[in-house]
């Protein structure tokens, strides 16, 4: 994976917080995602641009923190969106426009990365990458 700088991390988390998430969603989170969250919980990556499969440029604001009591922690966001997201889809990052980057476990235990746009107000997800590691390797600076 290419070098990524992380800024504005929230309080550190323990492995147990990640295990709790995995139990809550009945999934196994990608190892790289878990490593990032253990070291940079809720931080902003740089580089922070990526392309969707349609070739649209998108920006990552930050990864959703795993932290009870934070207004935009992963579980709070999920509970707010769960009636709009398909089952087995877990939001993990956001952008400046209210959209969420998600792990999609609908077809496989190895989740694809997809984008949920809030303006669509539907279960429609846009393909971004076949897996989390591939997605992270495509981040770039504009």
PDB file of N, CA, C and O in Angstrom, residues 1 3 22 30 38 49 54 56 59-60 78-79 102 107 133-134 142:
ATOM      1  N   UNK A   1       0.848  -1.189   0.000  1.00  0.00           N
ATOM      2  CA  UNK A   1       0.000   0.000   0.000  1.00  0.00           C
ATOM      3  C   UNK A   1       0.884   1.240   0.000  1.00  0.00           C
ATOM      4  O   UNK A   1       1.901   1.288   0.661  1.00  0.00           O
ATOM      5  N   UNK A   3       1.990   5.174   0.679  1.00  0.00           N
ATOM      6  CA  UNK A   3       2.052   5.957   1.915  1.00  0.00           C
ATOM      7  C   UNK A   3       0.803   6.832   2.056  1.00  0.00           C
ATOM      8  O   UNK A   3       0.423   7.545   1.131  1.00  0.00           O
ATOM      9  N   UNK A  22     -17.653  -6.453  14.487  1.00  0.00           N
ATOM     10  CA  UNK A  22     -17.795  -7.660  13.672  1.00  0.00           C
ATOM     11  C   UNK A  22     -18.970  -8.510  14.161  1.00  0.00           C
ATOM     12  O   UNK A  22     -19.733  -9.038  13.353  1.00  0.00           O
ATOM     13  N   UNK A  30     -12.093  -6.142   6.976  1.00  0.00           N
ATOM     14  CA  UNK A  30     -10.808  -6.321   6.296  1.00  0.00           C
ATOM     15  C   UNK A  30      -9.638  -6.015   7.238  1.00  0.00           C
ATOM     16  O   UNK A  30      -9.677  -5.029   7.982  1.00  0.00           O
ATOM     17  N   UNK A  38      -7.196   0.924  14.326  1.00  0.00           N
ATOM     18  CA  UNK A  38      -6.442   0.796  15.574  1.00  0.00           C
ATOM     19  C   UNK A  38      -5.401   1.901  15.717  1.00  0.00           C
ATOM     20  O   UNK A  38      -5.116   2.356  16.820  1.00  0.00           O
ATOM     21  N   UNK A  49      -8.398  11.411  -2.568  1.00  0.00           N
ATOM     22  CA  UNK A  49      -9.276  11.330  -3.741  1.00  0.00           C
ATOM     23  C   UNK A  49      -9.247   9.919  -4.301  1.00  0.00           C
ATOM     24  O   UNK A  49      -8.232   9.225  -4.215  1.00  0.00           O
ATOM     25  N   UNK A  54     -17.355   4.359 -12.505  1.00  0.00           N
ATOM     26  CA  UNK A  54     -17.852   5.205 -13.594  1.00  0.00           C
ATOM     27  C   UNK A  54     -16.834   6.276 -13.970  1.00  0.00           C
ATOM     28  O   UNK A  54     -17.067   7.067 -14.865  1.00  0.00           O
ATOM     29  N   UNK A  56     -15.888   8.714 -11.916  1.00  0.00           N
ATOM     30  CA  UNK A  56     -16.179   9.969 -11.220  1.00  0.00           C
ATOM     31  C   UNK A  56     -15.210  10.163 -10.063  1.00  0.00           C
ATOM     32  O   UNK A  56     -14.991   9.244  -9.272  1.00  0.00           O
ATOM     33  N   UNK A  59     -14.081  12.460  -3.099  1.00  0.00           N
ATOM     34  CA  UNK A  59     -13.219  12.881  -2.001  1.00  0.00           C
ATOM     35  C   UNK A  59     -13.611  12.143  -0.727  1.00  0.00           C
ATOM     36  O   UNK A  59     -14.795  11.935  -0.461  1.00  0.00           O
ATOM     37  N   UNK A  60     -12.630  11.761   0.061  1.00  0.00           N
ATOM     38  CA  UNK A  60     -12.895  11.193   1.385  1.00  0.00           C
ATOM     39  C   UNK A  60     -12.704  12.308   2.396  1.00  0.00           C
ATOM     40  O   UNK A  60     -11.643  12.936   2.430  1.00  0.00           O
ATOM     41  N   UNK A  78     -24.720   4.186  10.970  1.00  0.00           N
ATOM     42  CA  UNK A  78     -25.416   3.004  10.464  1.00  0.00           C
ATOM     43  C   UNK A  78     -26.879   2.983  10.907  1.00  0.00           C
ATOM     44  O   UNK A  78     -27.779   2.735  10.103  1.00  0.00           O
ATOM     45  N   UNK A  79     -27.122   3.247  12.161  1.00  0.00           N
ATOM     46  CA  UNK A  79     -28.507   3.233  12.665  1.00  0.00           C
ATOM     47  C   UNK A  79     -29.367   4.287  11.984  1.00  0.00           C
ATOM     48  O   UNK A  79     -30.554   4.080  11.748  1.00  0.00           O
ATOM     49  N   UNK A 102     -18.866   2.566   1.714  1.00  0.00           N
ATOM     50  CA  UNK A 102     -19.347   1.412   2.469  1.00  0.00           C
ATOM     51  C   UNK A 102     -18.608   0.133   2.094  1.00  0.00           C
ATOM     52  O   UNK A 102     -18.102  -0.009   0.981  1.00  0.00           O
ATOM     53  N   UNK A 107     -22.570 -10.015  -1.433  1.00  0.00           N
ATOM     54  CA  UNK A 107     -22.227 -11.140  -2.313  1.00  0.00           C
ATOM     55  C   UNK A 107     -21.115 -12.019  -1.770  1.00  0.00           C
ATOM     56  O   UNK A 107     -20.932 -13.138  -2.245  1.00  0.00           O
ATOM     57  N   UNK A 133      -8.425  -3.263   0.178  1.00  0.00           N
ATOM     58  CA  UNK A 133      -7.010  -3.019  -0.120  1.00  0.00           C
ATOM     59  C   UNK A 133      -6.825  -2.365  -1.485  1.00  0.00           C
ATOM     60  O   UNK A 133      -6.029  -1.433  -1.627  1.00  0.00           O
ATOM     61  N   UNK A 134      -7.548  -2.864  -2.480  1.00  0.00           N
ATOM     62  CA  UNK A 134      -7.446  -2.272  -3.824  1.00  0.00           C
ATOM     63  C   UNK A 134      -7.894  -0.813  -3.792  1.00  0.00           C
ATOM     64  O   UNK A 134      -7.280   0.047  -4.409  1.00  0.00           O
ATOM     65  N   UNK A 142      -5.078  15.327  -5.739  1.00  0.00           N
ATOM     66  CA  UNK A 142      -5.511  16.096  -6.913  1.00  0.00           C
ATOM     67  C   UNK A 142      -4.624  17.281  -7.124  1.00  0.00           C
ATOM     68  O   UNK A 142      -4.128  17.914  -6.290  1.00  0.00           O
TER      69      UNK A 142
END
